[in-house]
PDB file of C-alpha atoms and ligand atoms in Angstrom:
ATOM      1  CA  MET Z 158      16.511   1.109 -15.007  1.00  0.00           C
ATOM      2  CA  ALA Z 159      13.628  -0.428 -13.099  1.00  0.00           C
ATOM      3  CA  SER Z 160      14.680  -3.317 -10.877  1.00  0.00           C
ATOM      4  CA  ILE Z 161      12.836  -6.614 -10.458  1.00  0.00           C
ATOM      5  CA  ARG Z 162      13.812  -6.338  -6.769  1.00  0.00           C
ATOM      6  CA  GLU Z 163      12.011  -3.014  -6.267  1.00  0.00           C
ATOM      7  CA  ARG Z 164       9.707  -3.098  -3.248  1.00  0.00           C
ATOM      8  CA  THR Z 165       6.586  -1.146  -2.392  1.00  0.00           C
ATOM      9  CA  TYR Z 166       4.555  -0.770   0.773  1.00  0.00           C
ATOM     10  CA  ILE Z 167       0.850  -1.407   0.246  1.00  0.00           C
ATOM     11  CA  MET Z 168      -1.616  -0.969   3.114  1.00  0.00           C
ATOM     12  CA  VAL Z 169      -5.294  -1.867   3.111  1.00  0.00           C
ATOM     13  CA  LYS Z 170      -6.878   0.908   5.183  1.00  0.00           C
ATOM     14  CA  PRO Z 171      -9.547   0.305   7.871  1.00  0.00           C
ATOM     15  CA  ASP Z 172     -12.423   0.713   5.383  1.00  0.00           C
ATOM     16  CA  GLY Z 173     -10.825  -1.818   3.017  1.00  0.00           C
ATOM     17  CA  VAL Z 174     -10.401  -4.309   5.876  1.00  0.00           C
ATOM     18  CA  GLN Z 175     -13.996  -3.808   7.109  1.00  0.00           C
ATOM     19  CA  ARG Z 176     -15.371  -4.163   3.591  1.00  0.00           C
ATOM     20  CA  GLY Z 177     -13.625  -7.496   3.085  1.00  0.00           C
ATOM     21  CA  LEU Z 178     -11.276  -6.280   0.350  1.00  0.00           C
ATOM     22  CA  VAL Z 179      -7.969  -7.587   1.755  1.00  0.00           C
ATOM     23  CA  GLY Z 180      -8.058 -10.763  -0.337  1.00  0.00           C
ATOM     24  CA  GLU Z 181      -9.080  -8.905  -3.495  1.00  0.00           C
ATOM     25  CA  ILE Z 182      -6.224  -6.413  -3.136  1.00  0.00           C
ATOM     26  CA  ILE Z 183      -3.620  -9.101  -2.423  1.00  0.00           C
ATOM     27  CA  SER Z 184      -4.967 -11.109  -5.331  1.00  0.00           C
ATOM     28  CA  ARG Z 185      -4.598  -8.250  -7.817  1.00  0.00           C
ATOM     29  CA  PHE Z 186      -0.920  -7.795  -6.915  1.00  0.00           C
ATOM     30  CA  GLU Z 187      -0.239 -11.535  -6.948  1.00  0.00           C
ATOM     31  CA  LYS Z 188      -1.913 -12.034 -10.313  1.00  0.00           C
ATOM     32  CA  ARG Z 189       0.016  -9.129 -11.825  1.00  0.00           C
ATOM     33  CA  GLY Z 190       3.208 -11.008 -10.948  1.00  0.00           C
ATOM     34  CA  PHE Z 191       4.350  -9.271  -7.778  1.00  0.00           C
ATOM     35  CA  LYS Z 192       5.921 -11.364  -5.063  1.00  0.00           C
ATOM     36  CA  LEU Z 193       4.344 -11.072  -1.607  1.00  0.00           C
ATOM     37  CA  ILE Z 194       7.204 -10.654   0.862  1.00  0.00           C
ATOM     38  CA  ALA Z 195       5.466  -9.385   4.022  1.00  0.00           C
ATOM     39  CA  ALA Z 196       1.898  -9.263   5.350  1.00  0.00           C
ATOM     40  CA  LYS Z 197       0.178  -8.625   8.669  1.00  0.00           C
ATOM     41  CA  LEU Z 198      -2.974  -7.250  10.297  1.00  0.00           C
ATOM     42  CA  ALA Z 199      -1.993  -4.342  12.549  1.00  0.00           C
ATOM     43  CA  SER Z 200      -3.598  -1.854  14.949  1.00  0.00           C
ATOM     44  CA  PRO Z 201      -0.806   0.725  15.122  1.00  0.00           C
ATOM     45  CA  PRO Z 202      -0.596   3.459  17.747  1.00  0.00           C
ATOM     46  CA  LYS Z 203      -1.505   7.006  16.687  1.00  0.00           C
ATOM     47  CA  GLU Z 204       2.191   8.002  16.678  1.00  0.00           C
ATOM     48  CA  GLN Z 205       2.971   5.430  13.993  1.00  0.00           C
ATOM     49  CA  LEU Z 206       0.218   6.714  11.711  1.00  0.00           C
ATOM     50  CA  GLU Z 207       1.367  10.296  12.291  1.00  0.00           C
ATOM     51  CA  LYS Z 208       4.866   9.230  11.306  1.00  0.00           C
ATOM     52  CA  HIS Z 209       3.603   7.379   8.227  1.00  0.00           C
ATOM     53  CA  TYR Z 210       1.733  10.496   7.072  1.00  0.00           C
ATOM     54  CA  ALA Z 211       4.256  13.041   8.471  1.00  0.00           C
ATOM     55  CA  ASP Z 212       4.558  14.825   5.091  1.00  0.00           C
ATOM     56  CA  LEU Z 213       0.859  15.714   5.308  1.00  0.00           C
ATOM     57  CA  SER Z 214       0.824  16.980   8.914  1.00  0.00           C
ATOM     58  CA  SER Z 215       0.115  20.594   7.933  1.00  0.00           C
ATOM     59  CA  LYS Z 216      -2.862  19.711   5.697  1.00  0.00           C
ATOM     60  CA  PRO Z 217      -6.371  20.571   6.899  1.00  0.00           C
ATOM     61  CA  PHE Z 218      -7.503  16.966   6.357  1.00  0.00           C
ATOM     62  CA  PHE Z 219      -4.689  15.533   8.547  1.00  0.00           C
ATOM     63  CA  PRO Z 220      -6.687  15.136  11.836  1.00  0.00           C
ATOM     64  CA  GLY Z 221      -9.541  13.448   9.950  1.00  0.00           C
ATOM     65  CA  LEU Z 222      -7.076  11.213   8.116  1.00  0.00           C
ATOM     66  CA  ILE Z 223      -5.502  10.025  11.382  1.00  0.00           C
ATOM     67  CA  LYS Z 224      -8.942   9.439  12.939  1.00  0.00           C
ATOM     68  CA  TYR Z 225      -9.963   7.368   9.884  1.00  0.00           C
ATOM     69  CA  MET Z 226      -6.729   5.369   9.988  1.00  0.00           C
ATOM     70  CA  LEU Z 227      -7.300   4.667  13.710  1.00  0.00           C
ATOM     71  CA  SER Z 228     -10.881   3.471  13.171  1.00  0.00           C
ATOM     72  CA  GLY Z 229      -9.876  -0.182  12.801  1.00  0.00           C
ATOM     73  CA  PRO Z 230      -7.022  -2.490  11.926  1.00  0.00           C
ATOM     74  CA  VAL Z 231      -5.050  -2.062   8.718  1.00  0.00           C
ATOM     75  CA  PHE Z 232      -3.486  -4.811   6.618  1.00  0.00           C
ATOM     76  CA  ALA Z 233       0.181  -4.090   5.896  1.00  0.00           C
ATOM     77  CA  LEU Z 234       1.823  -5.628   2.823  1.00  0.00           C
ATOM     78  CA  VAL Z 235       5.107  -5.508   0.945  1.00  0.00           C
ATOM     79  CA  PHE Z 236       5.294  -6.546  -2.699  1.00  0.00           C
ATOM     80  CA  GLU Z 237       8.420  -6.943  -4.782  1.00  0.00           C
ATOM     81  CA  GLY Z 238       8.773  -6.856  -8.562  1.00  0.00           C
ATOM     82  CA  LEU Z 239       9.592  -4.830 -11.661  1.00  0.00           C
ATOM     83  CA  ASP Z 240       8.799  -1.130 -11.150  1.00  0.00           C
ATOM     84  CA  ALA Z 241       6.749  -2.060  -8.058  1.00  0.00           C
ATOM     85  CA  VAL Z 242       6.287   1.498  -6.738  1.00  0.00           C
ATOM     86  CA  LYS Z 243       5.021   3.137  -9.916  1.00  0.00           C
ATOM     87  CA  THR Z 244       3.024   0.099 -11.029  1.00  0.00           C
ATOM     88  CA  GLY Z 245       1.474  -0.155  -7.559  1.00  0.00           C
ATOM     89  CA  ARG Z 246       0.325   3.468  -7.818  1.00  0.00           C
ATOM     90  CA  VAL Z 247      -1.202   2.801 -11.247  1.00  0.00           C
ATOM     91  CA  MET Z 248      -3.021  -0.245  -9.850  1.00  0.00           C
ATOM     92  CA  LEU Z 249      -4.383   1.876  -6.965  1.00  0.00           C
ATOM     93  CA  GLY Z 250      -5.676   4.696  -9.160  1.00  0.00           C
ATOM     94  CA  ALA Z 251      -5.869   8.400  -8.315  1.00  0.00           C
ATOM     95  CA  THR Z 252      -6.005   9.646  -4.709  1.00  0.00           C
ATOM     96  CA  ASN Z 253      -9.583  10.803  -5.332  1.00  0.00           C
ATOM     97  CA  PRO Z 254     -11.533   7.677  -6.350  1.00  0.00           C
ATOM     98  CA  LEU Z 255     -13.882   9.756  -8.496  1.00  0.00           C
ATOM     99  CA  GLN Z 256     -10.882  10.466 -10.701  1.00  0.00           C
ATOM    100  CA  SER Z 257      -9.618   6.865 -10.663  1.00  0.00           C
ATOM    101  CA  ALA Z 258     -10.012   4.862 -13.856  1.00  0.00           C
ATOM    102  CA  ALA Z 259     -12.300   1.836 -13.778  1.00  0.00           C
ATOM    103  CA  GLY Z 260     -10.107  -1.238 -13.428  1.00  0.00           C
ATOM    104  CA  THR Z 261      -8.012   0.340 -10.692  1.00  0.00           C
ATOM    105  CA  ILE Z 262      -8.496  -0.629  -7.038  1.00  0.00           C
ATOM    106  CA  ARG Z 263      -9.910   2.749  -5.996  1.00  0.00           C
ATOM    107  CA  GLY Z 264     -11.770   3.134  -9.293  1.00  0.00           C
ATOM    108  CA  ASP Z 265     -13.540  -0.185  -8.732  1.00  0.00           C
ATOM    109  CA  TYR Z 266     -14.180  -0.067  -4.983  1.00  0.00           C
ATOM    110  CA  ALA Z 267     -14.250   3.506  -3.652  1.00  0.00           C
ATOM    111  CA  LEU Z 268     -15.969   6.860  -4.080  1.00  0.00           C
ATOM    112  CA  ALA Z 269     -14.601   9.286  -1.470  1.00  0.00           C
ATOM    113  CA  VAL Z 270     -11.055  10.608  -1.079  1.00  0.00           C
ATOM    114  CA  GLY Z 271     -11.284  10.180   2.699  1.00  0.00           C
ATOM    115  CA  ARG Z 272     -12.317   6.509   2.312  1.00  0.00           C
ATOM    116  CA  ASN Z 273     -10.109   5.344  -0.536  1.00  0.00           C
ATOM    117  CA  ILE Z 274      -9.389   1.857   0.933  1.00  0.00           C
ATOM    118  CA  CYS Z 275      -5.707   1.421   0.133  1.00  0.00           C
ATOM    119  CA  HIS Z 276      -2.293   3.099   0.441  1.00  0.00           C
ATOM    120  CA  GLY Z 277       0.687   2.649  -1.867  1.00  0.00           C
ATOM    121  CA  SER Z 278       4.177   4.196  -1.619  1.00  0.00           C
ATOM    122  CA  ASP Z 279       4.800   7.086  -4.018  1.00  0.00           C
ATOM    123  CA  THR Z 280       8.612   6.836  -4.435  1.00  0.00           C
ATOM    124  CA  VAL Z 281      11.236   4.124  -3.967  1.00  0.00           C
ATOM    125  CA  GLU Z 282      12.795   6.159  -1.156  1.00  0.00           C
ATOM    126  CA  ASN Z 283       9.467   6.485   0.686  1.00  0.00           C
ATOM    127  CA  ALA Z 284       8.771   2.786   0.113  1.00  0.00           C
ATOM    128  CA  GLU Z 285      11.981   1.843   1.922  1.00  0.00           C
ATOM    129  CA  LYS Z 286      11.131   4.217   4.801  1.00  0.00           C
ATOM    130  CA  GLU Z 287       7.580   2.870   5.081  1.00  0.00           C
ATOM    131  CA  ILE Z 288       8.748  -0.768   4.986  1.00  0.00           C
ATOM    132  CA  ALA Z 289      11.173  -0.019   7.844  1.00  0.00           C
ATOM    133  CA  LEU Z 290       8.403   1.733   9.810  1.00  0.00           C
ATOM    134  CA  TRP Z 291       5.796  -1.023   9.384  1.00  0.00           C
ATOM    135  CA  PHE Z 292       8.065  -4.083   9.416  1.00  0.00           C
ATOM    136  CA  PRO Z 293      10.841  -3.285  11.934  1.00  0.00           C
ATOM    137  CA  GLU Z 294      11.100  -7.055  12.527  1.00  0.00           C
ATOM    138  CA  GLY Z 295      12.397  -7.478   8.964  1.00  0.00           C
ATOM    139  CA  ILE Z 296      11.150  -9.389   5.956  1.00  0.00           C
ATOM    140  CA  VAL Z 297      11.375 -13.059   5.014  1.00  0.00           C
ATOM    141  CA  GLN Z 298      13.464 -13.696   1.912  1.00  0.00           C
ATOM    142  CA  TYR Z 299      12.536 -16.470  -0.491  1.00  0.00           C
ATOM    143  CA  SER Z 300      12.867 -17.085  -4.199  1.00  0.00           C
ATOM    144  CA  LEU Z 301       9.807 -17.215  -6.396  1.00  0.00           C
ATOM    145  CA  LEU Z 302       9.975 -20.362  -8.495  1.00  0.00           C
ATOM    146  CA  GLN Z 303       7.918 -18.882 -11.325  1.00  0.00           C
ATOM    147  CA  GLU Z 304      10.184 -15.832 -11.686  1.00  0.00           C
ATOM    148  CA  SER Z 305      11.524 -16.883 -15.100  1.00  0.00           C
ATOM    149  CA  MET Z 306       7.917 -16.947 -16.343  1.00  0.00           C
ATOM    150  CA  ILE Z 307       7.355 -13.330 -15.219  1.00  0.00           C
ATOM    151  CA  PHE Z 308      10.681 -11.645 -15.996  1.00  0.00           C
ATOM    152  CA  GLU Z 309      13.048 -12.039 -18.975  1.00  0.00           C
TER     153      GLU Z 309
HETATM  154  N1  UDP M 137      -6.674  12.568   1.835  1.00  0.00           N
HETATM  155  C1  UDP M 137      -7.855  13.153   2.238  1.00  0.00           C
HETATM  156  N2  UDP M 137      -8.226  14.340   1.669  1.00  0.00           N
HETATM  157  C2  UDP M 137      -7.495  14.945   0.702  1.00  0.00           C
HETATM  158  C3  UDP M 137      -6.286  14.341   0.300  1.00  0.00           C
HETATM  159  C4  UDP M 137      -5.902  13.143   0.890  1.00  0.00           C
HETATM  160  O1  UDP M 137      -8.549  12.621   3.102  1.00  0.00           O
HETATM  161  O2  UDP M 137      -7.897  16.012   0.206  1.00  0.00           O
HETATM  162  C5  UDP M 137      -6.265  11.291   2.444  1.00  0.00           C
HETATM  163  C6  UDP M 137      -6.531  10.094   1.517  1.00  0.00           C
HETATM  164  O3  UDP M 137      -6.928   9.004   2.329  1.00  0.00           O
HETATM  165  C7  UDP M 137      -5.168   9.854   0.910  1.00  0.00           C
HETATM  166  C8  UDP M 137      -4.264  10.169   2.098  1.00  0.00           C
HETATM  167  O4  UDP M 137      -4.878  11.307   2.702  1.00  0.00           O
HETATM  168  O5  UDP M 137      -5.022   8.540   0.434  1.00  0.00           O
HETATM  169  C9  UDP M 137      -2.836  10.504   1.749  1.00  0.00           C
HETATM  170  O6  UDP M 137      -2.822  11.557   0.798  1.00  0.00           O
HETATM  171  P1  UDP M 137      -1.814  11.506  -0.432  1.00  0.00           P
HETATM  172  O7  UDP M 137      -1.849  12.847  -1.090  1.00  0.00           O
HETATM  173  O8  UDP M 137      -0.489  10.980   0.009  1.00  0.00           O
HETATM  174  O9  UDP M 137      -2.554  10.474  -1.423  1.00  0.00           O
HETATM  175  P2  UDP M 137      -2.168   8.966  -1.824  1.00  0.00           P
HETATM  176  O10 UDP M 137      -0.656   8.891  -1.873  1.00  0.00           O
HETATM  177  O11 UDP M 137      -2.768   8.067  -0.780  1.00  0.00           O
HETATM  178  O12 UDP M 137      -2.802   8.761  -3.163  1.00  0.00           O
HETATM  179 MG1   MG M 138       0.767   9.420  -0.487  1.00  0.00          MG
END
């Protein structure tokens, strides 16, 4: 059963920040009904990005990926809501923007796999790990007054 308290880690990558897409990406999640529970601009050290993408460390594109992620600040976000992880991935579109449907974030704003503007957690377990990595200070809790208009 999907939980309305499920959380996902969404990160606007350096190209998304430079292209002025932070507001657009936040807005899409807010309008869908997700609750924004953490947000910050960050310039993480290389080690943090290597940890974030540790599962991909043996891939040939890994050094280029880390260089890209270090090219400017990222905007780190946590959203909470029903089926947040899977729905977040659908909203992002495919990893390769050329295969992303129009109407998705990557399908509307990106063309190249190595410049696909936004990250989203792929499983609930990875979401929790990523949230702990990017927000070690913890997350503010608050209740969303419009919740009964979004969930049954
Ligand atoms: N990536 C890349 N080349 C590839 C595959 C992935 O540059 O052939 C980059 C791309 O930025 C992608 C990130 O590595 O978003 C992480 O890859 P993953 O397979 O986890 O895709 P995602 O979960 O971001 O859709
Ligand atoms: Mg991934």
